Amino acid sequence: MPEGPALLEVRHAVRAWLAAHPGPVAVALSGGADSLALTAASVAEAPNVRALIVDHGLQEGSAEVAATAAARALELGVVDARVLPVRVTGSGGTEAAARRARYDALNLARGDASVLVAHTLDDQAETVLLGLGRGSGPRSIAGMTAFAAPWGRPLLGVRRVITRAACVELGLEPFEDPHNTDTDFTRVRLRHEVLPLLEDVLGGGVAAALARTAEQLREDGAVLDALAGSVADTDGPDIEVSAIEKLAPAVRRRVLRRWLIGRGVTSSTDRQLRAVDALVGQWTGQGGVALPGGTPDARLVCSRRRGRLSVGLENE
């Protein structure tokens, strides 16, 4: 395998990740530059690497693209390359539905391995900008983590230009997904319009600065999460208001988020969480807060009664 400077940078990133998170790994391979470079580096740094290629079926010829990616992975030295055809359906638009289908398929196929995905520093910067623009709160602005089991992201400190250069060093021509230039997608416009403009206006270094901001927020958030876990019991079906009402709002919302997750509410927005927090910190007798979940006939609601919060179904 060539030892050019770009590939070496990718290999060093993968090596550092593996040292921190040992164990078997599979690589989510699309055939693009980022995932090809990640696959090559992973094969060089880890034993028995498998490649998992998701065929979303959204473009004509997607099966051939997936088959080509699998063949390249085998040439790079993976022990197995498996194509995973999926159906992209459901709410939230094509981008969100494809993401759900992709991660579900990868999770089912990974066995006991962590799945390495090829998100780069540029992807991290785009994620932070999306969070800022949507007012999604610090957890979203903190971006992606290097490891959130079973998903590993060794390349969060590597620029996209490096992965492309690594493919040149390897003599590989990456697949260029037309969706990556489709300006109907917000992230594509961020990548090709907003970030270049910010780099120009602010004199460069914006992507790296956004990634550093995300890292700082993750570090601060980890401290607050640990504090929230130590100050209140969130294992019960209800939570006593008096036990948390004097907590600082940032800590209290983390307590409530942990409790809601324990009640099966895993996708609440920052606005919904703040509305639940208002049942504690700004109580004026208001009604319950509707949350994701429920049934066709009843909605899932967090309510305050007799000094306690509870989550349950209420008829529409």
mmCIF file with all atom_site columns, N, CA, C and O in Angstrom, residues 271-273 275-277 279 287-291 299-303:
data_model
loop_
_atom_site.group_PDB
_atom_site.id
_atom_site.type_symbol
_atom_site.label_atom_id
_atom_site.label_alt_id
_atom_site.label_comp_id
_atom_site.label_asym_id
_atom_site.label_entity_id
_atom_site.label_seq_id
_atom_site.pdbx_PDB_ins_code
_atom_site.Cartn_x
_atom_site.Cartn_y
_atom_site.Cartn_z
_atom_site.occupancy
_atom_site.B_iso_or_equiv
_atom_site.pdbx_formal_charge
_atom_site.auth_seq_id
_atom_site.auth_comp_id
_atom_site.auth_asym_id
_atom_site.auth_atom_id
_atom_site.pdbx_PDB_model_num
ATOM 1  N N  . ARG A 1 271 ? -37.113 22.308 22.043 1.00 0.00 ? 271 ARG A N  1
ATOM 2  C CA . ARG A 1 271 ? -38.324 23.049 22.428 1.00 0.00 ? 271 ARG A CA 1
ATOM 3  C C  . ARG A 1 271 ? -39.209 22.202 23.342 1.00 0.00 ? 271 ARG A C  1
ATOM 4  O O  . ARG A 1 271 ? -39.744 22.702 24.341 1.00 0.00 ? 271 ARG A O  1
ATOM 5  N N  . GLN A 1 272 ? -39.373 20.931 23.011 1.00 0.00 ? 272 GLN A N  1
ATOM 6  C CA . GLN A 1 272 ? -40.194 20.047 23.857 1.00 0.00 ? 272 GLN A CA 1
ATOM 7  C C  . GLN A 1 272 ? -39.562 19.865 25.231 1.00 0.00 ? 272 GLN A C  1
ATOM 8  O O  . GLN A 1 272 ? -40.256 19.880 26.254 1.00 0.00 ? 272 GLN A O  1
ATOM 9  N N  . LEU A 1 273 ? -38.238 19.701 25.260 1.00 0.00 ? 273 LEU A N  1
ATOM 10 C CA . LEU A 1 273 ? -37.558 19.536 26.538 1.00 0.00 ? 273 LEU A CA 1
ATOM 11 C C  . LEU A 1 273 ? -37.710 20.782 27.397 1.00 0.00 ? 273 LEU A C  1
ATOM 12 O O  . LEU A 1 273 ? -37.944 20.694 28.615 1.00 0.00 ? 273 LEU A O  1
ATOM 13 N N  . ALA A 1 275 ? -40.167 22.853 27.278 1.00 0.00 ? 275 ALA A N  1
ATOM 14 C CA . ALA A 1 275 ? -41.567 22.903 27.724 1.00 0.00 ? 275 ALA A CA 1
ATOM 15 C C  . ALA A 1 275 ? -41.781 21.982 28.922 1.00 0.00 ? 275 ALA A C  1
ATOM 16 O O  . ALA A 1 275 ? -42.512 22.335 29.862 1.00 0.00 ? 275 ALA A O  1
ATOM 17 N N  . VAL A 1 276 ? -41.149 20.814 28.896 1.00 0.00 ? 276 VAL A N  1
ATOM 18 C CA . VAL A 1 276 ? -41.224 19.929 30.063 1.00 0.00 ? 276 VAL A CA 1
ATOM 19 C C  . VAL A 1 276 ? -40.541 20.591 31.258 1.00 0.00 ? 276 VAL A C  1
ATOM 20 O O  . VAL A 1 276 ? -41.057 20.553 32.389 1.00 0.00 ? 276 VAL A O  1
ATOM 21 N N  . ASP A 1 277 ? -39.406 21.224 31.029 1.00 0.00 ? 277 ASP A N  1
ATOM 22 C CA . ASP A 1 277 ? -38.699 21.910 32.111 1.00 0.00 ? 277 ASP A CA 1
ATOM 23 C C  . ASP A 1 277 ? -39.556 23.025 32.701 1.00 0.00 ? 277 ASP A C  1
ATOM 24 O O  . ASP A 1 277 ? -39.511 23.295 33.910 1.00 0.00 ? 277 ASP A O  1
ATOM 25 N N  . LEU A 1 279 ? -42.635 22.925 33.234 1.00 0.00 ? 279 LEU A N  1
ATOM 26 C CA . LEU A 1 279 ? -43.552 22.318 34.198 1.00 0.00 ? 279 LEU A CA 1
ATOM 27 C C  . LEU A 1 279 ? -42.947 22.295 35.595 1.00 0.00 ? 279 LEU A C  1
ATOM 28 O O  . LEU A 1 279 ? -43.666 22.170 36.596 1.00 0.00 ? 279 LEU A O  1
ATOM 29 N N  . GLY A 1 287 ? -51.049 23.027 31.042 1.00 0.00 ? 287 GLY A N  1
ATOM 30 C CA . GLY A 1 287 ? -51.317 21.643 30.675 1.00 0.00 ? 287 GLY A CA 1
ATOM 31 C C  . GLY A 1 287 ? -50.049 20.880 30.341 1.00 0.00 ? 287 GLY A C  1
ATOM 32 O O  . GLY A 1 287 ? -48.934 21.414 30.390 1.00 0.00 ? 287 GLY A O  1
ATOM 33 N N  . GLY A 1 288 ? -50.245 19.601 29.976 1.00 0.00 ? 288 GLY A N  1
ATOM 34 C CA . GLY A 1 288 ? -49.120 18.736 29.684 1.00 0.00 ? 288 GLY A CA 1
ATOM 35 C C  . GLY A 1 288 ? -48.439 19.070 28.369 1.00 0.00 ? 288 GLY A C  1
ATOM 36 O O  . GLY A 1 288 ? -48.935 19.867 27.562 1.00 0.00 ? 288 GLY A O  1
ATOM 37 N N  . VAL A 1 289 ? -47.300 18.430 28.155 1.00 0.00 ? 289 VAL A N  1
ATOM 38 C CA . VAL A 1 289 ? -46.494 18.654 26.961 1.00 0.00 ? 289 VAL A CA 1
ATOM 39 C C  . VAL A 1 289 ? -46.545 17.408 26.084 1.00 0.00 ? 289 VAL A C  1
ATOM 40 O O  . VAL A 1 289 ? -46.190 16.311 26.534 1.00 0.00 ? 289 VAL A O  1
ATOM 41 N N  . ALA A 1 290 ? -47.004 17.574 24.845 1.00 0.00 ? 290 ALA A N  1
ATOM 42 C CA . ALA A 1 290 ? -47.044 16.455 23.903 1.00 0.00 ? 290 ALA A CA 1
ATOM 43 C C  . ALA A 1 290 ? -45.629 16.091 23.483 1.00 0.00 ? 290 ALA A C  1
ATOM 44 O O  . ALA A 1 290 ? -44.798 16.964 23.200 1.00 0.00 ? 290 ALA A O  1
ATOM 45 N N  . LEU A 1 291 ? -45.348 14.777 23.430 1.00 0.00 ? 291 LEU A N  1
ATOM 46 C CA . LEU A 1 291 ? -44.014 14.272 23.129 1.00 0.00 ? 291 LEU A CA 1
ATOM 47 C C  . LEU A 1 291 ? -44.078 13.273 21.975 1.00 0.00 ? 291 LEU A C  1
ATOM 48 O O  . LEU A 1 291 ? -45.146 12.752 21.666 1.00 0.00 ? 291 LEU A O  1
ATOM 49 N N  . ARG A 1 299 ? -52.130 10.451 22.289 1.00 0.00 ? 299 ARG A N  1
ATOM 50 C CA . ARG A 1 299 ? -50.809 11.063 22.223 1.00 0.00 ? 299 ARG A CA 1
ATOM 51 C C  . ARG A 1 299 ? -50.060 10.847 23.532 1.00 0.00 ? 299 ARG A C  1
ATOM 52 O O  . ARG A 1 299 ? -50.676 10.653 24.599 1.00 0.00 ? 299 ARG A O  1
ATOM 53 N N  . LEU A 1 300 ? -48.743 10.879 23.442 1.00 0.00 ? 300 LEU A N  1
ATOM 54 C CA . LEU A 1 300 ? -47.889 10.725 24.621 1.00 0.00 ? 300 LEU A CA 1
ATOM 55 C C  . LEU A 1 300 ? -47.660 12.104 25.225 1.00 0.00 ? 300 LEU A C  1
ATOM 56 O O  . LEU A 1 300 ? -47.249 13.041 24.528 1.00 0.00 ? 300 LEU A O  1
ATOM 57 N N  . VAL A 1 301 ? -47.918 12.229 26.528 1.00 0.00 ? 301 VAL A N  1
ATOM 58 C CA . VAL A 1 301 ? -47.900 13.541 27.171 1.00 0.00 ? 301 VAL A CA 1
ATOM 59 C C  . VAL A 1 301 ? -47.158 13.457 28.496 1.00 0.00 ? 301 VAL A C  1
ATOM 60 O O  . VAL A 1 301 ? -47.318 12.494 29.262 1.00 0.00 ? 301 VAL A O  1
ATOM 61 N N  . CYS A 1 302 ? -46.348 14.478 28.766 1.00 0.00 ? 302 CYS A N  1
ATOM 62 C CA . CYS A 1 302 ? -45.760 14.650 30.096 1.00 0.00 ? 302 CYS A CA 1
ATOM 63 C C  . CYS A 1 302 ? -46.595 15.675 30.854 1.00 0.00 ? 302 CYS A C  1
ATOM 64 O O  . CYS A 1 302 ? -46.798 16.794 30.376 1.00 0.00 ? 302 CYS A O  1
ATOM 65 N N  . SER A 1 303 ? -47.069 15.285 32.036 1.00 0.00 ? 303 SER A N  1
ATOM 66 C CA . SER A 1 303 ? -47.960 16.143 32.812 1.00 0.00 ? 303 SER A CA 1
ATOM 67 C C  . SER A 1 303 ? -47.454 16.277 34.242 1.00 0.00 ? 303 SER A C  1
ATOM 68 O O  . SER A 1 303 ? -46.717 15.419 34.744 1.00 0.00 ? 303 SER A O  1
#
